[in-house]
PDB file of C-alpha atoms in Angstrom:
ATOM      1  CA  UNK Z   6     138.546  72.759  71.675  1.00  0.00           C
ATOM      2  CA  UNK Z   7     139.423  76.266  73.287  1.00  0.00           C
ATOM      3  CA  UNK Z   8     137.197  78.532  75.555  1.00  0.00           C
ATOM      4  CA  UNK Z   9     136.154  80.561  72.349  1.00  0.00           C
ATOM      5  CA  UNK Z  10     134.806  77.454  70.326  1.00  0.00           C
ATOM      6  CA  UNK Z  11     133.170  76.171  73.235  1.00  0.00           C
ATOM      7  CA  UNK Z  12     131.535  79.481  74.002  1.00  0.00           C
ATOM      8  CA  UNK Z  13     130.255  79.755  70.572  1.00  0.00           C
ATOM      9  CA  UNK Z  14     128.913  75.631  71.119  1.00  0.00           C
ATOM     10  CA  UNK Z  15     127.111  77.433  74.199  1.00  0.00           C
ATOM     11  CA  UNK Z  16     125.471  79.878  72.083  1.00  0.00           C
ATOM     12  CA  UNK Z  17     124.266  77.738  68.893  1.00  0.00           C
ATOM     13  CA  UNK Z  18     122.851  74.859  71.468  1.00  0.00           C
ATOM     14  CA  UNK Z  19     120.835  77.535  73.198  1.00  0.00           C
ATOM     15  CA  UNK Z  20     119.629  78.790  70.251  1.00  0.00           C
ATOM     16  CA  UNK Z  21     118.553  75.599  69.155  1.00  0.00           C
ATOM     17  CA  UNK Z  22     116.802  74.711  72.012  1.00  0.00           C
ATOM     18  CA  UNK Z  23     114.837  78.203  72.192  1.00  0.00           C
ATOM     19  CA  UNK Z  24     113.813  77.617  68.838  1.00  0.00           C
ATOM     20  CA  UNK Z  25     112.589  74.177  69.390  1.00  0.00           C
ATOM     21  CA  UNK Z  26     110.423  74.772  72.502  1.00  0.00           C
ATOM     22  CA  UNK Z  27     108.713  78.055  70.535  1.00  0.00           C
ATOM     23  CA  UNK Z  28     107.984  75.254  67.305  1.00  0.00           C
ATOM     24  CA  UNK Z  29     107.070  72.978  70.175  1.00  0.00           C
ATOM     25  CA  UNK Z  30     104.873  74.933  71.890  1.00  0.00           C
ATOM     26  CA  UNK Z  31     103.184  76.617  68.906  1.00  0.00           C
ATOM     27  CA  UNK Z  32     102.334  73.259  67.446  1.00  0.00           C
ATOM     28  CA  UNK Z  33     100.613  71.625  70.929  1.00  0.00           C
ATOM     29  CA  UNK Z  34      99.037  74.537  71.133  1.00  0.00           C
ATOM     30  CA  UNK Z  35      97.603  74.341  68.221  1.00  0.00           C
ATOM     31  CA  UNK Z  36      96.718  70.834  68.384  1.00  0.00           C
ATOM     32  CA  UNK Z  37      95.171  71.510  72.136  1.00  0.00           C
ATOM     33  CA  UNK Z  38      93.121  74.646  71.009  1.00  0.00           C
ATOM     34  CA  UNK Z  39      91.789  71.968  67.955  1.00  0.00           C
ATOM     35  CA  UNK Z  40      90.665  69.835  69.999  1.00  0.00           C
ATOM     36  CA  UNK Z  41      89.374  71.337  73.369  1.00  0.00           C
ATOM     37  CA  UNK Z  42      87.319  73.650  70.407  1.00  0.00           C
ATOM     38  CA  UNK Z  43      85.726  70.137  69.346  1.00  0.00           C
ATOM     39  CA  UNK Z  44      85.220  69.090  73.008  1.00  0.00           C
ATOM     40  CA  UNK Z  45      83.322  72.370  73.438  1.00  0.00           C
ATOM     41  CA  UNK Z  46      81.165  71.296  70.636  1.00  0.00           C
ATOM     42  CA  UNK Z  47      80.613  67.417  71.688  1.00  0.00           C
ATOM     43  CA  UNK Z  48      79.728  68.901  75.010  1.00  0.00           C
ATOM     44  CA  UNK Z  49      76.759  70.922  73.160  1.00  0.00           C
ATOM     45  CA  UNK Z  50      78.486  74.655  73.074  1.00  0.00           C
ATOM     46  CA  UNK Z  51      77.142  76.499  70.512  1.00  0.00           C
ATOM     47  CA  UNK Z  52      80.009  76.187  67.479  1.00  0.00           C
ATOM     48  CA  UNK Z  53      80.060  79.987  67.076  1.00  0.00           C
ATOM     49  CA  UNK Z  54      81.481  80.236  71.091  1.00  0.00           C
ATOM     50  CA  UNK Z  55      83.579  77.029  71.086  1.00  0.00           C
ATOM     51  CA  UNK Z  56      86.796  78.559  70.447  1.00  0.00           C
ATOM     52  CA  UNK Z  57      86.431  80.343  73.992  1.00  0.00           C
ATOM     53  CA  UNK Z  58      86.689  76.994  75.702  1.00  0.00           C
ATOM     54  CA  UNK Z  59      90.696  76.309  74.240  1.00  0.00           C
ATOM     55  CA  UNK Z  60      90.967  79.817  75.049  1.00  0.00           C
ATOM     56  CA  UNK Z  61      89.818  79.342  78.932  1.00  0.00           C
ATOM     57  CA  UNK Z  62      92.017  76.317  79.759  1.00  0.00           C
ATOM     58  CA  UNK Z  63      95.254  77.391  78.064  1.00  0.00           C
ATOM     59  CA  UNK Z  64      95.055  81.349  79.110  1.00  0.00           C
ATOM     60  CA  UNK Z  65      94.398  79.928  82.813  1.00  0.00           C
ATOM     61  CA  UNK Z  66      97.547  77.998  82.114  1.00  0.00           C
ATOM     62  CA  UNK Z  67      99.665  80.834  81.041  1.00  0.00           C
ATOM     63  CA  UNK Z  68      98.864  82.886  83.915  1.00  0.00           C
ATOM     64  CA  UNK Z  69      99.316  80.279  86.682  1.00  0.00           C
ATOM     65  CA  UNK Z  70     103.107  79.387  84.923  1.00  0.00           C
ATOM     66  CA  UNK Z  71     103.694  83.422  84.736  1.00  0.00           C
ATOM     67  CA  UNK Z  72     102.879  83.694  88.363  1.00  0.00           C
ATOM     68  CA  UNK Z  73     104.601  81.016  89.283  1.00  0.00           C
ATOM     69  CA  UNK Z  74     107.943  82.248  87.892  1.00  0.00           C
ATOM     70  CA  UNK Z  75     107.476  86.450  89.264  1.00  0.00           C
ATOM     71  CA  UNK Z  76     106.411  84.865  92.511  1.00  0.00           C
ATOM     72  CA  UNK Z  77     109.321  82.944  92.991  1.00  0.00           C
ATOM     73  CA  UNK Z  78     110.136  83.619  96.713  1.00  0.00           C
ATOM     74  CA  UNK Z  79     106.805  84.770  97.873  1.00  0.00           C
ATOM     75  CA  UNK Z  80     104.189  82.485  99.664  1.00  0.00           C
ATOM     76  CA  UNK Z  81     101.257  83.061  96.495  1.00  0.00           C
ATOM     77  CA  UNK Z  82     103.991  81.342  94.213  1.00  0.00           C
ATOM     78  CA  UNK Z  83     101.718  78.061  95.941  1.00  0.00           C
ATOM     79  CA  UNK Z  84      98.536  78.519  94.504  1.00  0.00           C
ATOM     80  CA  UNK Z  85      99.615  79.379  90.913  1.00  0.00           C
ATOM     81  CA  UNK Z  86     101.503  75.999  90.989  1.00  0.00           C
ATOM     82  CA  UNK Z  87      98.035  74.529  91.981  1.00  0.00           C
ATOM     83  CA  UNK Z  88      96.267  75.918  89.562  1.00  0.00           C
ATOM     84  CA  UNK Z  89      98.815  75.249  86.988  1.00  0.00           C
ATOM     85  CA  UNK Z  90      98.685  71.442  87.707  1.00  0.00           C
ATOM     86  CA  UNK Z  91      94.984  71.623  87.639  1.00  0.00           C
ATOM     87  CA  UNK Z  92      95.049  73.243  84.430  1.00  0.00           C
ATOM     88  CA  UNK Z  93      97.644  70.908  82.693  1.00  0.00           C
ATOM     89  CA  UNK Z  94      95.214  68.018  84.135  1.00  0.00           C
ATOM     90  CA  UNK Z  95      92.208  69.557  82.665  1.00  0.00           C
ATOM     91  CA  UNK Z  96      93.751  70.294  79.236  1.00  0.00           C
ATOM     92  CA  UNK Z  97      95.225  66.895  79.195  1.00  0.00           C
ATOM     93  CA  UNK Z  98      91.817  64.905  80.262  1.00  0.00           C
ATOM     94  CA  UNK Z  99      90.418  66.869  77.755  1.00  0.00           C
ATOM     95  CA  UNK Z 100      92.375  65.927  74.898  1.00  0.00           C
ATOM     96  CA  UNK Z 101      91.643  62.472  76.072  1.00  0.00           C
ATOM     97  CA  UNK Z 102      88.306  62.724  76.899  1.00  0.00           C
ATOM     98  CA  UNK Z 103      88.382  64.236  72.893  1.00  0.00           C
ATOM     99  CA  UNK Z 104      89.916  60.859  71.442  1.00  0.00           C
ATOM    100  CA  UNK Z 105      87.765  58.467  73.674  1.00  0.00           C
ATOM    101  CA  UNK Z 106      84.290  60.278  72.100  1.00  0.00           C
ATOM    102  CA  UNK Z 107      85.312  59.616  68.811  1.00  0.00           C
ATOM    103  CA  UNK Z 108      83.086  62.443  67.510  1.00  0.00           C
ATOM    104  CA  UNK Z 109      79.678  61.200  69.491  1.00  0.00           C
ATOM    105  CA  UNK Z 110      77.762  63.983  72.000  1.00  0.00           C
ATOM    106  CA  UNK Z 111      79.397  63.236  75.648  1.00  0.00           C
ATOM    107  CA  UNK Z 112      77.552  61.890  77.780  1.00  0.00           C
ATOM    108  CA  UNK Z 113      75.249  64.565  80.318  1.00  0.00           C
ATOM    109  CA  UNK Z 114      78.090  64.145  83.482  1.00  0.00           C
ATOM    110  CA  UNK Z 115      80.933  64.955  80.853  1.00  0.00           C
ATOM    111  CA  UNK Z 116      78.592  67.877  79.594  1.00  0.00           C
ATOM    112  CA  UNK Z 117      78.255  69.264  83.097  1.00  0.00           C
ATOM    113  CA  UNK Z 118      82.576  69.274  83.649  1.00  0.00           C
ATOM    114  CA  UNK Z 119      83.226  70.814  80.569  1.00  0.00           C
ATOM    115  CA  UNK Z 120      80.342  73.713  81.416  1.00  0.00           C
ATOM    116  CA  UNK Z 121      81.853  74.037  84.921  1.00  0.00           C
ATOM    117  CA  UNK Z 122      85.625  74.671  83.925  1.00  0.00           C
ATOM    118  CA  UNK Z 123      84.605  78.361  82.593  1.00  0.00           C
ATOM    119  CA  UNK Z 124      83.198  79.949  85.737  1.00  0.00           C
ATOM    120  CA  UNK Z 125      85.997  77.617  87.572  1.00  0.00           C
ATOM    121  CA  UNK Z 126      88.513  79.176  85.635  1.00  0.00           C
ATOM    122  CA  UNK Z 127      87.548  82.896  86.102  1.00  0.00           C
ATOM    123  CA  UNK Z 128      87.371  82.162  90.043  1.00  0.00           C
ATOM    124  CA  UNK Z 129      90.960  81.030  89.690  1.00  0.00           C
ATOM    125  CA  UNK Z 130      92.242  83.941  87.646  1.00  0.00           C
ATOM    126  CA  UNK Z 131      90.672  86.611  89.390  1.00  0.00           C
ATOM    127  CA  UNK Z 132      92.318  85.110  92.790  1.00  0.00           C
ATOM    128  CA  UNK Z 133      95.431  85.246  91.088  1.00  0.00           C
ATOM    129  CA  UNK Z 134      95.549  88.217  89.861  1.00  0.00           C
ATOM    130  CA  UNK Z 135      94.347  89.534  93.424  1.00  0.00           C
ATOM    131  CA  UNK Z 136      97.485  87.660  94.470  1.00  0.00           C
ATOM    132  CA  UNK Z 137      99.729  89.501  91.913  1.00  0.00           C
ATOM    133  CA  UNK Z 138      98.674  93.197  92.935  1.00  0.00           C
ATOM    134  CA  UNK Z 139      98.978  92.021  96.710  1.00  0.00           C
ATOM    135  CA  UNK Z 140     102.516  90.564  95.857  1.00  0.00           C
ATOM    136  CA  UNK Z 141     103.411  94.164  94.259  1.00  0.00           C
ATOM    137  CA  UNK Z 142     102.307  96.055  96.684  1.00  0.00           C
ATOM    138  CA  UNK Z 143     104.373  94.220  98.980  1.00  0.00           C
ATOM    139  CA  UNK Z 144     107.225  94.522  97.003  1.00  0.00           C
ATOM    140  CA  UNK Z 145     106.797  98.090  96.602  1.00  0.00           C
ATOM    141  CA  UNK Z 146     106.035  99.900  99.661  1.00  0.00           C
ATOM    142  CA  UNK Z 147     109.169 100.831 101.642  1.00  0.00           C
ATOM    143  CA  UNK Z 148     110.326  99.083 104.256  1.00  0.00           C
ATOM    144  CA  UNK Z 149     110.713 100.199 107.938  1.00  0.00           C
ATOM    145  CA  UNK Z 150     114.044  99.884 108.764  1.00  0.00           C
ATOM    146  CA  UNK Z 151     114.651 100.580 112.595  1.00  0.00           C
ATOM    147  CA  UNK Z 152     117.280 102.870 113.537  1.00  0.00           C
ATOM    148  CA  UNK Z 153     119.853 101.243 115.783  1.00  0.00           C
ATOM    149  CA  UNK Z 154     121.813 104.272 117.949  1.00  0.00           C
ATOM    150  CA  UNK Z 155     125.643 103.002 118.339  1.00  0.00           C
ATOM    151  CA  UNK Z 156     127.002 104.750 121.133  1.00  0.00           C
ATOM    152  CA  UNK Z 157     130.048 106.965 120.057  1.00  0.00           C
ATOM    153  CA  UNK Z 158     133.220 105.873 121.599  1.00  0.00           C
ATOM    154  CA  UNK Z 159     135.866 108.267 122.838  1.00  0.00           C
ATOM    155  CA  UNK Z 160     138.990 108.423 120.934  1.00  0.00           C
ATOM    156  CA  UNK Z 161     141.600 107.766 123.825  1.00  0.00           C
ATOM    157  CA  UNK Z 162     143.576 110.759 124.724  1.00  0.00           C
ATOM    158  CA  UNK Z 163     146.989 110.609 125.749  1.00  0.00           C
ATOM    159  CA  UNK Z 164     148.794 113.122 128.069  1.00  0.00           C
ATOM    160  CA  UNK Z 165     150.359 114.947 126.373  1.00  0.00           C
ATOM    161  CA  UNK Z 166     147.687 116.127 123.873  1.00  0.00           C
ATOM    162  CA  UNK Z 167     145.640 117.322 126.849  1.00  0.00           C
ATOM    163  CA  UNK Z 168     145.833 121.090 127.095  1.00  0.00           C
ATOM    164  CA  UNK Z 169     145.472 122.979 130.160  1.00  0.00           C
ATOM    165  CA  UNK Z 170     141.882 123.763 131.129  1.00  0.00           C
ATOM    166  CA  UNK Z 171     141.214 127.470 131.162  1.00  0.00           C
ATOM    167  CA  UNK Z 172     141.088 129.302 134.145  1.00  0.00           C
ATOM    168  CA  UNK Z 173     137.599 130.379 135.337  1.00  0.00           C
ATOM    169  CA  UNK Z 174     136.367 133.650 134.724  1.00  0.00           C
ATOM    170  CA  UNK Z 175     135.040 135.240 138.081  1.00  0.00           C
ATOM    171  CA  UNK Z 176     131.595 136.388 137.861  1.00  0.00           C
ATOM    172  CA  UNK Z 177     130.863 139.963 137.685  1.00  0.00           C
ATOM    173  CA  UNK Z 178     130.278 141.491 141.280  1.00  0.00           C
ATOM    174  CA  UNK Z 179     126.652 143.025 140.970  1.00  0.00           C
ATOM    175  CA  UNK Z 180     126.641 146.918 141.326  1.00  0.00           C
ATOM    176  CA  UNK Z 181     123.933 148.725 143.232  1.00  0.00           C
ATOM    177  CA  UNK Z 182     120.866 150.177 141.715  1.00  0.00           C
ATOM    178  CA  UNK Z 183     121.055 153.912 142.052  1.00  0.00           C
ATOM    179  CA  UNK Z 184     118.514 155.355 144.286  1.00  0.00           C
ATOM    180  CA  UNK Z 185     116.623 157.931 142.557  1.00  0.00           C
ATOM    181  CA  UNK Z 186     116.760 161.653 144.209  1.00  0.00           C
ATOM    182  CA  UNK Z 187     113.648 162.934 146.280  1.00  0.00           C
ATOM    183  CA  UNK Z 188     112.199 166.109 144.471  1.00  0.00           C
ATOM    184  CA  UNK Z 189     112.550 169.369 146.778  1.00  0.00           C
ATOM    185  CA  UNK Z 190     109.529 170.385 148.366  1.00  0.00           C
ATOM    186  CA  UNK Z 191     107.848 173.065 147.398  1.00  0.00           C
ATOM    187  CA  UNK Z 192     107.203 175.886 149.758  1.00  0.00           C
ATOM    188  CA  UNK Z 193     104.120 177.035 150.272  1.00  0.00           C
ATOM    189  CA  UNK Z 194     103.682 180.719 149.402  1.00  0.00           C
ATOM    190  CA  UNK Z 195     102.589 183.249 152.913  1.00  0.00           C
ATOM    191  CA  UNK Z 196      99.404 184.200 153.272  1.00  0.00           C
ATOM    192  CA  UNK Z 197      99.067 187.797 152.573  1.00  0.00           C
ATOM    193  CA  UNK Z 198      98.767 190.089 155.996  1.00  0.00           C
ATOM    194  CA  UNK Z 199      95.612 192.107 156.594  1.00  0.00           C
ATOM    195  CA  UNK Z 200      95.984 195.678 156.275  1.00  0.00           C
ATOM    196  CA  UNK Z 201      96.085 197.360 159.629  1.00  0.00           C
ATOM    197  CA  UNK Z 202      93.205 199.398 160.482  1.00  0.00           C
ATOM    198  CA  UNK Z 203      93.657 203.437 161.338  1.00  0.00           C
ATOM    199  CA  UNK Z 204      93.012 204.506 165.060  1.00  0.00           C
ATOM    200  CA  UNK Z 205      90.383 207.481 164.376  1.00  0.00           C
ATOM    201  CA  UNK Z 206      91.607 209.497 166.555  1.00  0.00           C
ATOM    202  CA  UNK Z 207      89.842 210.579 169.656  1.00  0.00           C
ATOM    203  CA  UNK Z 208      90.976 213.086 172.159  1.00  0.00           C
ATOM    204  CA  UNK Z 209      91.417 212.752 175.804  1.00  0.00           C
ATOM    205  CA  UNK Z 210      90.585 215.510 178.506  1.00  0.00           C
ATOM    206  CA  UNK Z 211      93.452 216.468 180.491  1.00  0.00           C
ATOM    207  CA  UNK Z 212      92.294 217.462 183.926  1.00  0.00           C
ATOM    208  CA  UNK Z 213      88.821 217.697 185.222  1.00  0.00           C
ATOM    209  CA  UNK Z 214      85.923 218.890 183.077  1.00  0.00           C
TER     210      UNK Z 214
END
């Protein structure tokens, strides 16, 4: 047989075996919704609500085995397998519990189990599904990465690649401020002379009188 036959082997024996587990699966859960909806009614459920009950124990089922496989590296992944072995264990007492009444009203303690599993079984899928949005959110938000600095090695330089460092540039030599000039003074004007006052004239004997 060559690699092409054998691959197409492969291919029909998985298809074969999908098929059988969905025919599988339909028909237990047909059978187990039958019967848990009978249990309901043995343990004094009103007939109209008993299909709830199947309904309760196999969707708590689902969602523990869904959980199970999206949480498969995370640390919730351990309380959906609880739950799902609880629920499997419930689901298969009940069937039994089913065959063992024989269509007679269970007894009170039975009564009391199969009212407890409902308000048991939303407890257990709202913690779950608490667990899933935790497990996202996880997931989802970005991760701090811290940012290691390498230092940043020197290439090494040979000889003869160095070039000649340039000579230094000699500062500028700082040049005096000039000194603003002094404004001349300004001379003060001369005061104006007063006018000279005329000698009236007066006459002067010559000799004696």
């Amino acid at each position: 047989m060559d690699i092409a036959e054998k691959s197409r082997a492969m291919v029909a024996a998985r298809l074969f075996a999908v098929t059988t587990t969905v025919a599988v699966g339909m028909a237990a859960f047909w059978l187990s919704f039958a019967t848990l909806r009978d249990l309901a009614i043995l343990a004094h459920i009103p007939a109209s609500d008993a299909w709830l009950f199947p309904m309760i124990v196999d969707g708590t089922i689902i969602e523990a085995t869904v959980g199970a496989l999206v949480l498969a590296n995370s640390p919730e992944r351990q309380w959906f397998r609880r739950v799902l072995v609880i629920g499997a264990i419930v689901s298969i007492a009940g069937n039994s519990l089913h065959a063992v009444a024989a269509g007679k009203s269970l007894p009170p303690w039975a009564c009391a189990l199969v009212a407890a599993i409902a308000p048991l079984s939303l407890l257990a899928d709202t913690h779950g599904l608490a667990l899933l949005f935790r497990a996202a959110q996880r997931v989802s938000a970005p991760v701090a990465e811290a940012v290691v600095e390498e230092p940043i090695e020197s290439d090494p330089v040979s000889v003869d690649t160095v070039e000649p460092a340039a000579s230094p540039v000699p500062a500028p030599t700082p040049q005096p401020l000039p000194v603003p000039a002094r404004a001349p003074a300004v001379a003060k004007p001369p005061r104006p002379a007063l006018p000279l006052q005329t000698m009236l004239p007066i006459s002067v004997p010559v000799g004696g009188a």
